[in-house]
CSV table of C-alpha atoms in Angstrom, one decimal:
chain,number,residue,atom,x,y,z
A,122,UNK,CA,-11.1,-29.8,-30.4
A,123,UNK,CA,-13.1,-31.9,-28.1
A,124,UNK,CA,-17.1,-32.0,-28.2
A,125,UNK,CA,-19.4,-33.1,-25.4
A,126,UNK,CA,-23.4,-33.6,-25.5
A,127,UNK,CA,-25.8,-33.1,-23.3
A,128,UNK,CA,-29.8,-33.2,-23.2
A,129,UNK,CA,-29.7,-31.7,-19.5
A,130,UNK,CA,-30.1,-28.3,-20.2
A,131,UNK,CA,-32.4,-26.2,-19.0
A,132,UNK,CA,-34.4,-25.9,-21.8
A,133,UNK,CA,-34.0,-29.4,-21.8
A,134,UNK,CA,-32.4,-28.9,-25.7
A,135,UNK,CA,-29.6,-30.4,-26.8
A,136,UNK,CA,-26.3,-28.6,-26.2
A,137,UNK,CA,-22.6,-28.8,-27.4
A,138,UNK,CA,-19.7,-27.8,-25.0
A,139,UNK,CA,-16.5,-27.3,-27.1
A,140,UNK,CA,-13.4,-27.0,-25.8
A,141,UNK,CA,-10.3,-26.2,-28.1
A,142,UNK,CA,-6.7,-26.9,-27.4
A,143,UNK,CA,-5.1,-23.5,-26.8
A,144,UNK,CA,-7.6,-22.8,-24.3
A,145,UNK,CA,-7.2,-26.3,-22.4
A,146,UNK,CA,-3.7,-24.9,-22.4
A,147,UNK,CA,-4.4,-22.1,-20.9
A,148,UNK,CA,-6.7,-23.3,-18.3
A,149,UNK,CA,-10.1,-21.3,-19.8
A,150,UNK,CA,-12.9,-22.9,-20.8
A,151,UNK,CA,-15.4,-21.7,-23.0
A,152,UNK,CA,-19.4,-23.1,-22.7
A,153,UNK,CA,-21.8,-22.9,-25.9
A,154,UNK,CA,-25.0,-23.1,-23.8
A,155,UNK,CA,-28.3,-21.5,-25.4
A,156,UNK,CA,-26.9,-19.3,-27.2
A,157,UNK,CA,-24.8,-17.5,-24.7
A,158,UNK,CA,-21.2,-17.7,-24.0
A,159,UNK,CA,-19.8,-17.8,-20.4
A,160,UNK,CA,-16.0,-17.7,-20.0
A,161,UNK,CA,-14.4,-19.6,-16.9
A,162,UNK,CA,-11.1,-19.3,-15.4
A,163,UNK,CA,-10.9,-15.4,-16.2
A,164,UNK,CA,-8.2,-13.7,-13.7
A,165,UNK,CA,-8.6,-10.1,-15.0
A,166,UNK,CA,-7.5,-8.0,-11.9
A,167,UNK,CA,-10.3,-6.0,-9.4
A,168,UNK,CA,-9.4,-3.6,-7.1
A,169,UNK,CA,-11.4,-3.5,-4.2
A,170,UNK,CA,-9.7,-0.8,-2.0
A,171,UNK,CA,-6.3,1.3,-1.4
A,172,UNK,CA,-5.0,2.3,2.5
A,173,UNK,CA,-2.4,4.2,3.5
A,174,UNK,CA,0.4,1.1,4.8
A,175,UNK,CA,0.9,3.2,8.3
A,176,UNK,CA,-2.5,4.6,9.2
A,177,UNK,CA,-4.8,1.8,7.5
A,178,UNK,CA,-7.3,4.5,6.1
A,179,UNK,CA,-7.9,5.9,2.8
A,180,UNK,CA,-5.4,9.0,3.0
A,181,UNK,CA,-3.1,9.0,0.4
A,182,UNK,CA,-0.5,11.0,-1.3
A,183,UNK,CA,2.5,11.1,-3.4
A,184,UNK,CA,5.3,9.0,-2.2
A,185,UNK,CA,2.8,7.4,0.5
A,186,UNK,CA,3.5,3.8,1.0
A,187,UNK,CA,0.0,1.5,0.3
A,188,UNK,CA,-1.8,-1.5,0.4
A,189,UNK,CA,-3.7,-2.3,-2.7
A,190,UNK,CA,-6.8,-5.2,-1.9
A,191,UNK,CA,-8.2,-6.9,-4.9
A,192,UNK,CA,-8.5,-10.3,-6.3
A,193,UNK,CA,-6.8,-11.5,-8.9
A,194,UNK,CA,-4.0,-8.9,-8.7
A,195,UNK,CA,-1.3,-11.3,-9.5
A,196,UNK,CA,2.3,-12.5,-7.6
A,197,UNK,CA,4.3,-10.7,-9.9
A,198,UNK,CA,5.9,-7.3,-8.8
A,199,UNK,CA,6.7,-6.4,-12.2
A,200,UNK,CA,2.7,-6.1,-12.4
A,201,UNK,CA,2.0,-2.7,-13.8
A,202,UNK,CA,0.0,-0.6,-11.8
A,203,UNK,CA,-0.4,3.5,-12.3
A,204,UNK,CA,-2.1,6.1,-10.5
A,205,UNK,CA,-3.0,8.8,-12.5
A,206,UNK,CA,-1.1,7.4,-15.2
A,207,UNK,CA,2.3,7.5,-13.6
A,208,UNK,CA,4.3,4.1,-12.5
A,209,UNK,CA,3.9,3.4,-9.1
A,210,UNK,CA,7.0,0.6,-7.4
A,211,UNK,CA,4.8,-3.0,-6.7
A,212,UNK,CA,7.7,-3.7,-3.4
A,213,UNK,CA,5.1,-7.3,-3.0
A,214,UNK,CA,2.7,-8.9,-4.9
A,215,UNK,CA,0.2,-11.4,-4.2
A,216,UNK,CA,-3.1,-12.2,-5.5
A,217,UNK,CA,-5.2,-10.6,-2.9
A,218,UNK,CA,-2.9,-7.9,-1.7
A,219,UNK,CA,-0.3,-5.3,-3.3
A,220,UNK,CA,2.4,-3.4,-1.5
A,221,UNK,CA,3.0,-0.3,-3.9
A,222,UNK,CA,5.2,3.2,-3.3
A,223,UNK,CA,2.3,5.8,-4.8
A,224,UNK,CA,5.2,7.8,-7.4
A,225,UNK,CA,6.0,11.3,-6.4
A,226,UNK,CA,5.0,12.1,-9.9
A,227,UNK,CA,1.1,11.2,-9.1
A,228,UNK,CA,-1.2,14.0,-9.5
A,229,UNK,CA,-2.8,15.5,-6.8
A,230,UNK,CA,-6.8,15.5,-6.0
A,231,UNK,CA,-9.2,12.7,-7.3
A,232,UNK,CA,-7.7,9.8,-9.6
A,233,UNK,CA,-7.8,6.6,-9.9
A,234,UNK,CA,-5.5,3.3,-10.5
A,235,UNK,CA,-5.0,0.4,-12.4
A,236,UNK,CA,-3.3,-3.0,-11.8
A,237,UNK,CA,-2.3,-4.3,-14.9
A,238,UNK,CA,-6.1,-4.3,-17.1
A,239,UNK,CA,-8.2,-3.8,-14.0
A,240,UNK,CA,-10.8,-1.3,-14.2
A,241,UNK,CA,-9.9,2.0,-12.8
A,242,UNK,CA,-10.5,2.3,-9.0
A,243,UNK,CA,-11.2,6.0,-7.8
A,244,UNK,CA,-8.9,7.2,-5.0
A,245,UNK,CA,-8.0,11.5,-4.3
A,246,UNK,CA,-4.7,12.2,-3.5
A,247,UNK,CA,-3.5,15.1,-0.7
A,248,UNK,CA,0.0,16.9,-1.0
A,249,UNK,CA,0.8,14.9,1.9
A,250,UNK,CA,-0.8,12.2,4.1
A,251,UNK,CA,0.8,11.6,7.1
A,252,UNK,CA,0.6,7.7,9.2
A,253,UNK,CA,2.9,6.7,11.6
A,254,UNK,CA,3.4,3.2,11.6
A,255,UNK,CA,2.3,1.2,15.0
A,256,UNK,CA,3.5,-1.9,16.6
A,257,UNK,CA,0.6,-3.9,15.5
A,258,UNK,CA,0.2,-2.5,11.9
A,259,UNK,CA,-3.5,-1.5,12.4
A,260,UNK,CA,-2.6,2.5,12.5
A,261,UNK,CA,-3.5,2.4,16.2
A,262,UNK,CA,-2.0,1.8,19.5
A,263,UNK,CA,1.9,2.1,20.7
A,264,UNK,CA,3.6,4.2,17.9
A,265,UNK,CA,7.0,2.5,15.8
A,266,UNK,CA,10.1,3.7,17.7
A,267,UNK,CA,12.9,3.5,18.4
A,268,UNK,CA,16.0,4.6,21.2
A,269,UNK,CA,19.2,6.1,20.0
A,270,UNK,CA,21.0,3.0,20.8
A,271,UNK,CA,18.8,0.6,18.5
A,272,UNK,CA,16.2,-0.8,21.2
A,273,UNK,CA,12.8,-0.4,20.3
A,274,UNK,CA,10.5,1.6,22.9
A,275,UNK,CA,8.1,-1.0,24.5
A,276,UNK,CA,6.2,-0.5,27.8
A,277,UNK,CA,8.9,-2.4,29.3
A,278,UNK,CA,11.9,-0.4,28.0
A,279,UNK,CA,9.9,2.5,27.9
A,280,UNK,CA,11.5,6.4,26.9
A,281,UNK,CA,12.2,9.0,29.3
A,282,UNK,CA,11.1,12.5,29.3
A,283,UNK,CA,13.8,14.7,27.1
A,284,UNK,CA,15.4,11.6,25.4
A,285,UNK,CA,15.6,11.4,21.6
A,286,UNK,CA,13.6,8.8,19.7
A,287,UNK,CA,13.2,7.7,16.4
A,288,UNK,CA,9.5,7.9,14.3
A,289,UNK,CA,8.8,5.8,11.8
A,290,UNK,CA,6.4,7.1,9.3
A,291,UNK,CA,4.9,7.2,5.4
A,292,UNK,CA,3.1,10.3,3.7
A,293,UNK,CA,5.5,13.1,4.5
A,294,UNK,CA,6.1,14.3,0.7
A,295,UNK,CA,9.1,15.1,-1.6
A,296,UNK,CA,12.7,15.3,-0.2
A,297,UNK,CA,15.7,17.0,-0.9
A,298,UNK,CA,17.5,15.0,-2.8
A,299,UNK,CA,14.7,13.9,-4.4
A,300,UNK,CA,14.2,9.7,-4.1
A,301,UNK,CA,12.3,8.1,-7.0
A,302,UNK,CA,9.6,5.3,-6.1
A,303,UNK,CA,11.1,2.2,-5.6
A,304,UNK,CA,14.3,3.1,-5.2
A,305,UNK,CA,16.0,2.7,-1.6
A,306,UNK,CA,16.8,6.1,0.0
A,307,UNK,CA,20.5,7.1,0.5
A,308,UNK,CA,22.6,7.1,3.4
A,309,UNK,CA,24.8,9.9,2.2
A,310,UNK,CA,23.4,12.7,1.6
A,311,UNK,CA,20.5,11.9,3.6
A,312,UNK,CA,17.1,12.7,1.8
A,313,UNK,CA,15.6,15.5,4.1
A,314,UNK,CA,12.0,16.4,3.7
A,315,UNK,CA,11.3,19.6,2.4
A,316,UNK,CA,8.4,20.3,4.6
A,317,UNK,CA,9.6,19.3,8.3
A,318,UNK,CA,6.6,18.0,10.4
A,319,UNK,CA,5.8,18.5,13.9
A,320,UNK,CA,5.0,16.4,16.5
A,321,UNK,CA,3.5,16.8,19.8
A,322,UNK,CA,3.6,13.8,22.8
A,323,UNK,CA,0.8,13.9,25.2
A,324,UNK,CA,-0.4,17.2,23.5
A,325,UNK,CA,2.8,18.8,23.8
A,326,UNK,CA,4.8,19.8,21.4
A,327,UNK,CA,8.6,17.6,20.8
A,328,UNK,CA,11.8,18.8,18.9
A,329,UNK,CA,12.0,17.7,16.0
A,330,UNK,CA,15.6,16.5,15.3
A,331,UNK,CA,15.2,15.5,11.7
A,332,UNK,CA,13.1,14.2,9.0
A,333,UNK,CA,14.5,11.7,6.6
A,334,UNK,CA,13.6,8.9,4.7
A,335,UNK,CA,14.9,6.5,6.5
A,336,UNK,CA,18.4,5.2,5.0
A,337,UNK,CA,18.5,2.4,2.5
A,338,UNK,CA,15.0,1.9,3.2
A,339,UNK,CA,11.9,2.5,0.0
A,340,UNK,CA,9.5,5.0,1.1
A,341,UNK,CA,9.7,4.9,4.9
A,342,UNK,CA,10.3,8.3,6.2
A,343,UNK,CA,12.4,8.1,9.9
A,344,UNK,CA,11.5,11.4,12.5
A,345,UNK,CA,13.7,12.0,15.1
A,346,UNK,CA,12.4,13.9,17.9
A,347,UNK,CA,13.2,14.9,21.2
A,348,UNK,CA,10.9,14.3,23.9
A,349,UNK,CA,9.2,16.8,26.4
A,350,UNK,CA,11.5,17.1,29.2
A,351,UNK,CA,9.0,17.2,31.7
A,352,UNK,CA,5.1,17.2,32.1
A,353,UNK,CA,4.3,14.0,30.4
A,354,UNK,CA,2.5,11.3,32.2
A,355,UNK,CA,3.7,7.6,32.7
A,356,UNK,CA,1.9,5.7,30.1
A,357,UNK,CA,1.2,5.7,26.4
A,358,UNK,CA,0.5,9.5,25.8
A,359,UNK,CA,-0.4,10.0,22.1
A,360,UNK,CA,1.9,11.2,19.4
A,361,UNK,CA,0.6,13.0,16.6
A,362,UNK,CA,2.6,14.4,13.7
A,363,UNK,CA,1.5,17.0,11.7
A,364,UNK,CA,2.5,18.1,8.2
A,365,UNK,CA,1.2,21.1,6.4
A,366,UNK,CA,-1.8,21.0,8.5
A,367,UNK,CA,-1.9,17.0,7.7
A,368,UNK,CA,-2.2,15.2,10.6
């Protein structure tokens, strides 16, 4: 152990600060000062606040993709964190931000979850909490998609009335076969889901082709839908899918 003495202490008493060797080791200090202990260097997780990856609010549900903000949350994704006291998949870690698949398994309604020895957070889950995912990854603004051929709809390869396009989304429930969390969804059989969503484009409503997780992908669910044929506007019109009432 190492001492150190002081007479500057506010009570203007004399005072010993003692480190010990493991805890130099480990990068903690510990201060005797007046009686009272204060530990430094302490990196027990806080979580600050969980959104929804695609829509950047705070509607969740099982098999949602989300963003956990803390500090302290660690760089590890084998990190434990549980909602509800089921696993959920850490996909990237970082001290101030998770990436986790909510498991399937999670219960529904109000909960809460833990990174690693964090205090519980309160969240409520919903049976399904649809977000599409948007160009600039706000949860507003041009939707995520995509032409049949590969080449992503911009406003200067826009999509024309009637053609099929491809949605990209999170929140749209269990799927047939099921997909755990974490694990990348199959090409063959695709995972359908078992509640199909619908979608309208400039308030009318599309075809909806299919709705998948999207192949060898972890929790992002792919839409295919074929436009209105007529009746839309040039422009951005507004896509909104629905699921189960979830919108």
């Amino acid at each position: 152990a190492r001492r150190w003495y002081s007479d500057n202490s506010p009570s203007a008493s004399r005072f010993t600060i003692t480190l010990l060797g493991d805890m130099m080791n480990s990068g903690r200090l510990l201060m005797l000062l007046a009686g009272s202990i204060v530990m430094y260097g302490q990196t027990t997780p806080v979580v600050t606040g969980v959104l929804n990856s695609a829509s950047e609010d705070n509607r969740l549900s099982p098999g949602a993709l989300a963003s956990v903000y803390g500090t302290n949350l660690g760089s590890s994704t084998a990190t434990s964190v549980t909602i509800g006291g089921k696993t959920a998949a850490v996909l990237f870690a970082s001290p101030n931000q998770f990436s986790i698949q909510i498991p399937f398994d999670a219960p529904v309604g109000a909960t809460s979850i833990q990174v690693a020895n964090s205090a519980a957070f309160p969240l409520t889950l919903s049976a399904y909490a649809p977000g599409l995912f948007t160009v600039n990854s706000s949860g507003t603004g041009l939707a995520e998609a995509v032409h049949a051929a590969g080449t992503v709809v911009t406003t200067t390869n826009p999509a024309s009335p009637g053609e099929t396009i491809s949605l990209y989304a999170t929140g749209l429930g269990a799927t047939n076969p099921a997909v755990g969390a974490g694990v990348a969804a199959p090409a063959s059989p695709l995972a359908s889901t078992l509640v199909q969503p619908t979608v309208t484009v400039g308030g009318q409503p599309a075809v909806v082709k299919s709705s998948v997780l999207a192949p060898k992908q972890v929790g992002l669910y792919q839409v295919d839908i074929q436009l209105p044929s007529s009746g839309l506007a040039n422009g951005t019109p507004p896509v909104v899918l629905t699921v189960n009432g979830s919108s």
